[in-house]
Amino acid sequence: MSELQRVIAKGEGVQLDFKYCIDDKQKISRTLVAFANTSGGRVLIGVKDNGKIKGVNPEEELYMIEGASSSYCEPEVKFNSKIWEEGHHLVLEIDVPQSEVKHKAIDEDGSMKYFVRVEEITLKANKIVQKIWTLQKHGQSKPSEFNEDTLILLRFIQENQPLSISKLYKIGLPLKFVDRTIAQLVYWSIVDMTMSDKETYYSIPVE
């Protein structure tokens, strides 16, 4: 098994994505941004979703990636490129390092949005994720004890988990308080946040 085949054998995930080819600069810009905003990652262009190597013209694909980064990412996403040769096929690897700043890409509606990588998919970063980013940047110490409203929120999660943010709003506490407190609790690892392409849920981690 070649080195490229060993990489492909790991399968798509948080830090690895397969693309048959790049035919949409806007769409690939979301993948670049998601990798930069999460933990970095690699895109293998010329590889089908099932891991089969089909090959591409690296120059053409690199041109598309450069256009996506410069025109559809804000700020531009930096990356490194590498060409793999597998038999008669060439595969272009785009390596995106984790960025110190957060990037936006153009959404389907034409607006600029933040994106993150969750397992093998790219998702829009919701407002809780963005609040967590602020906490990660500036830091916030966990208090020695929580106020009554925070305890009410924690008990509600404990008794009804997993819960979406819309369900948490029904508890009757101010919405801004819920947003801010949930972000803090996730940041302190007191509450787990599970994101998917359908919904984001919050729960108390099992010890």
Short mmCIF file of C-alpha atoms in Angstrom, two decimals, residues 5-207:
data_model
loop_
_atom_site.label_atom_id
_atom_site.label_comp_id
_atom_site.label_asym_id
_atom_site.label_seq_id
_atom_site.Cartn_x
_atom_site.Cartn_y
_atom_site.Cartn_z
CA GLN A 5 -3.42 4.91 -0.13
CA ARG A 6 -2.68 4.81 3.60
CA VAL A 7 -3.92 8.40 3.93
CA ILE A 8 -7.08 7.59 1.96
CA ALA A 9 -7.68 4.45 4.03
CA LYS A 10 -8.23 6.64 7.10
CA GLY A 11 -11.43 7.88 5.46
CA GLU A 12 -13.00 11.32 5.47
CA GLY A 13 -13.15 13.01 8.85
CA VAL A 14 -12.51 16.20 10.77
CA GLN A 15 -9.15 16.72 9.05
CA LEU A 16 -9.56 14.90 5.73
CA ASP A 17 -11.89 15.46 2.77
CA PHE A 18 -12.07 13.82 -0.67
CA LYS A 19 -13.09 15.71 -3.81
CA TYR A 20 -13.51 14.16 -7.26
CA CYS A 21 -12.80 17.59 -8.73
CA ILE A 22 -13.48 21.26 -7.97
CA ASP A 23 -16.30 22.67 -10.09
CA ASP A 24 -17.72 25.20 -7.60
CA LYS A 25 -15.44 27.82 -6.01
CA GLN A 26 -18.11 28.93 -3.55
CA LYS A 27 -18.67 25.40 -2.24
CA ILE A 28 -14.99 24.54 -1.81
CA SER A 29 -14.44 27.88 -0.05
CA ARG A 30 -16.66 26.61 2.81
CA THR A 31 -14.47 23.53 3.18
CA LEU A 32 -11.29 25.63 3.28
CA VAL A 33 -12.81 27.94 5.88
CA ALA A 34 -14.14 25.05 7.97
CA PHE A 35 -10.69 23.45 8.17
CA ALA A 36 -9.04 26.77 9.03
CA ASN A 37 -11.63 27.51 11.73
CA THR A 38 -11.48 24.06 13.34
CA SER A 39 -8.25 22.06 13.56
CA GLY A 40 -6.83 22.30 10.06
CA GLY A 41 -7.08 19.56 7.47
CA ARG A 42 -6.34 18.25 4.01
CA VAL A 43 -8.40 18.07 0.84
CA LEU A 44 -7.45 15.34 -1.62
CA ILE A 45 -8.65 16.34 -5.08
CA GLY A 46 -8.92 13.50 -7.55
CA VAL A 47 -10.33 11.02 -5.04
CA LYS A 48 -13.97 9.92 -5.04
CA ASP A 49 -16.06 9.75 -1.87
CA ASN A 50 -15.54 5.98 -1.73
CA GLY A 51 -11.76 6.49 -1.72
CA LYS A 52 -11.16 5.44 -5.32
CA ILE A 53 -8.37 7.43 -7.01
CA LYS A 54 -9.51 8.98 -10.30
CA GLY A 55 -6.87 11.67 -10.76
CA VAL A 56 -7.07 15.29 -11.92
CA ASN A 57 -5.11 17.98 -13.71
CA PRO A 58 -3.40 19.58 -10.67
CA GLU A 59 -2.86 22.95 -12.35
CA GLU A 60 -6.55 23.35 -13.17
CA GLU A 61 -7.63 22.32 -9.66
CA LEU A 62 -5.06 24.57 -7.98
CA TYR A 63 -6.35 27.49 -10.06
CA MET A 64 -9.87 26.81 -8.73
CA ILE A 65 -8.65 26.57 -5.13
CA GLU A 66 -6.67 29.80 -5.38
CA GLY A 67 -9.72 31.57 -6.82
CA ALA A 68 -11.95 30.20 -4.08
CA SER A 69 -9.59 31.33 -1.33
CA SER A 70 -8.98 34.81 -2.71
CA SER A 71 -12.51 35.61 -3.90
CA TYR A 72 -14.86 33.71 -1.59
CA CYS A 73 -13.04 33.51 1.77
CA GLU A 74 -12.82 36.41 4.22
CA PRO A 75 -10.02 36.78 5.09
CA GLU A 76 -8.23 34.67 2.48
CA VAL A 77 -7.37 31.16 3.67
CA LYS A 78 -3.69 30.24 3.44
CA PHE A 79 -2.79 26.72 2.32
CA ASN A 80 0.01 24.51 1.05
CA SER A 81 -0.27 22.21 -1.96
CA LYS A 82 1.30 18.90 -2.91
CA ILE A 83 0.94 16.61 -5.91
CA TRP A 84 0.69 12.85 -5.37
CA GLU A 85 1.43 10.45 -8.23
CA GLU A 86 -0.40 7.14 -8.04
CA GLY A 87 0.14 5.00 -11.11
CA HIS A 88 -1.12 7.02 -14.07
CA HIS A 89 -3.14 9.34 -11.83
CA LEU A 90 -2.24 12.65 -10.18
CA VAL A 91 -3.92 13.77 -6.96
CA LEU A 92 -3.71 17.33 -5.65
CA GLU A 93 -3.48 17.72 -1.89
CA ILE A 94 -4.49 21.04 -0.31
CA ASP A 95 -3.22 21.33 3.25
CA VAL A 96 -5.02 23.99 5.32
CA PRO A 97 -3.43 24.81 8.71
CA GLN A 98 -5.56 25.82 11.67
CA SER A 99 -5.84 29.59 11.61
CA GLU A 100 -5.35 32.01 14.49
CA VAL A 101 -8.18 34.13 13.10
CA LYS A 102 -11.67 33.00 12.14
CA HIS A 103 -12.68 33.00 8.48
CA LYS A 104 -15.97 33.39 6.65
CA ALA A 105 -17.05 31.91 3.32
CA ILE A 106 -19.95 32.75 1.06
CA ASP A 107 -23.13 30.86 1.93
CA GLU A 108 -25.76 29.58 -0.50
CA ASP A 109 -27.80 32.76 0.06
CA GLY A 110 -24.84 34.95 -0.92
CA SER A 111 -24.00 36.16 2.60
CA MET A 112 -20.68 35.60 4.38
CA LYS A 113 -20.87 33.03 7.19
CA TYR A 114 -18.54 31.18 9.53
CA PHE A 115 -18.14 27.44 8.97
CA VAL A 116 -16.67 24.59 11.03
CA ARG A 117 -15.72 20.99 10.41
CA VAL A 118 -17.69 18.35 12.36
CA GLU A 119 -16.57 14.79 11.64
CA GLU A 120 -16.69 14.51 7.83
CA ILE A 121 -19.07 17.39 7.12
CA THR A 122 -18.89 21.18 6.92
CA LEU A 123 -21.44 23.09 8.99
CA LYS A 124 -22.32 26.71 9.61
CA ALA A 125 -21.00 27.90 12.96
CA ASN A 126 -23.99 28.82 15.11
CA LYS A 127 -24.01 31.74 17.54
CA ILE A 128 -23.00 29.52 20.47
CA VAL A 129 -19.88 28.36 18.61
CA GLN A 130 -19.00 31.98 17.88
CA LYS A 131 -19.40 32.91 21.56
CA ILE A 132 -17.15 29.98 22.50
CA TRP A 133 -14.51 31.30 20.10
CA THR A 134 -14.59 34.63 21.94
CA LEU A 135 -14.13 32.82 25.27
CA GLN A 136 -11.24 30.81 23.85
CA LYS A 137 -9.59 34.01 22.66
CA HIS A 138 -10.02 36.05 25.81
CA GLY A 139 -10.49 33.35 28.46
CA GLN A 140 -12.89 33.27 31.39
CA SER A 141 -12.40 31.56 34.74
CA LYS A 142 -15.07 29.21 36.05
CA PRO A 143 -16.73 30.67 39.18
CA SER A 144 -16.50 28.80 42.49
CA GLU A 145 -20.28 28.59 42.51
CA PHE A 146 -23.06 29.32 40.02
CA ASN A 147 -25.98 31.70 40.43
CA GLU A 148 -29.53 30.37 40.72
CA ASP A 149 -30.45 30.94 37.06
CA THR A 150 -27.42 28.95 35.91
CA LEU A 151 -28.32 26.13 38.29
CA ILE A 152 -31.89 26.14 36.93
CA LEU A 153 -30.49 25.85 33.40
CA LEU A 154 -28.19 22.98 34.39
CA ARG A 155 -30.97 21.09 36.15
CA PHE A 156 -33.23 21.53 33.12
CA ILE A 157 -30.55 20.06 30.84
CA GLN A 158 -29.89 17.20 33.27
CA GLU A 159 -33.58 16.27 33.43
CA ASN A 160 -34.41 16.67 29.71
CA GLN A 161 -31.21 16.07 27.75
CA PRO A 162 -30.28 16.15 24.97
CA LEU A 163 -31.79 19.56 24.23
CA SER A 164 -31.69 21.97 21.31
CA ILE A 165 -31.23 25.69 21.96
CA SER A 166 -34.89 26.29 21.06
CA LYS A 167 -35.93 23.87 23.82
CA LEU A 168 -33.62 25.63 26.27
CA TYR A 169 -35.31 28.93 25.47
CA LYS A 170 -38.61 27.50 26.73
CA ILE A 171 -37.32 27.41 30.28
CA GLY A 172 -38.31 31.08 30.57
CA LEU A 173 -34.91 32.63 31.22
CA PRO A 174 -33.77 35.62 29.09
CA LEU A 175 -32.58 34.38 25.70
CA LYS A 176 -29.32 36.33 25.83
CA PHE A 177 -28.59 34.82 29.25
CA VAL A 178 -29.19 31.32 27.89
CA ASP A 179 -26.90 31.92 24.89
CA ARG A 180 -24.12 33.39 27.00
CA THR A 181 -24.37 30.77 29.76
CA ILE A 182 -24.54 27.76 27.44
CA ALA A 183 -21.42 29.00 25.66
CA GLN A 184 -19.65 29.39 29.02
CA LEU A 185 -20.73 25.92 30.20
CA VAL A 186 -19.49 24.32 26.99
CA TYR A 187 -16.24 26.28 27.23
CA TRP A 188 -15.74 24.99 30.79
CA SER A 189 -16.57 21.40 29.64
CA ILE A 190 -19.57 21.26 31.96
CA VAL A 191 -21.97 20.83 29.03
CA ASP A 192 -21.37 18.89 25.81
CA MET A 193 -22.37 20.35 22.44
CA THR A 194 -23.13 17.87 19.65
CA MET A 195 -23.50 19.36 16.18
CA SER A 196 -24.98 17.72 13.09
CA ASP A 197 -26.44 18.85 9.78
CA LYS A 198 -29.92 18.69 11.33
CA GLU A 199 -29.62 20.17 14.83
CA THR A 200 -27.24 21.03 17.65
CA TYR A 201 -27.88 19.40 21.02
CA TYR A 202 -26.63 20.11 24.53
CA SER A 203 -26.18 17.55 27.30
CA ILE A 204 -24.30 16.86 30.52
CA PRO A 205 -21.23 14.67 29.85
CA VAL A 206 -21.15 11.25 31.48
CA GLU A 207 -18.34 10.99 34.03
#
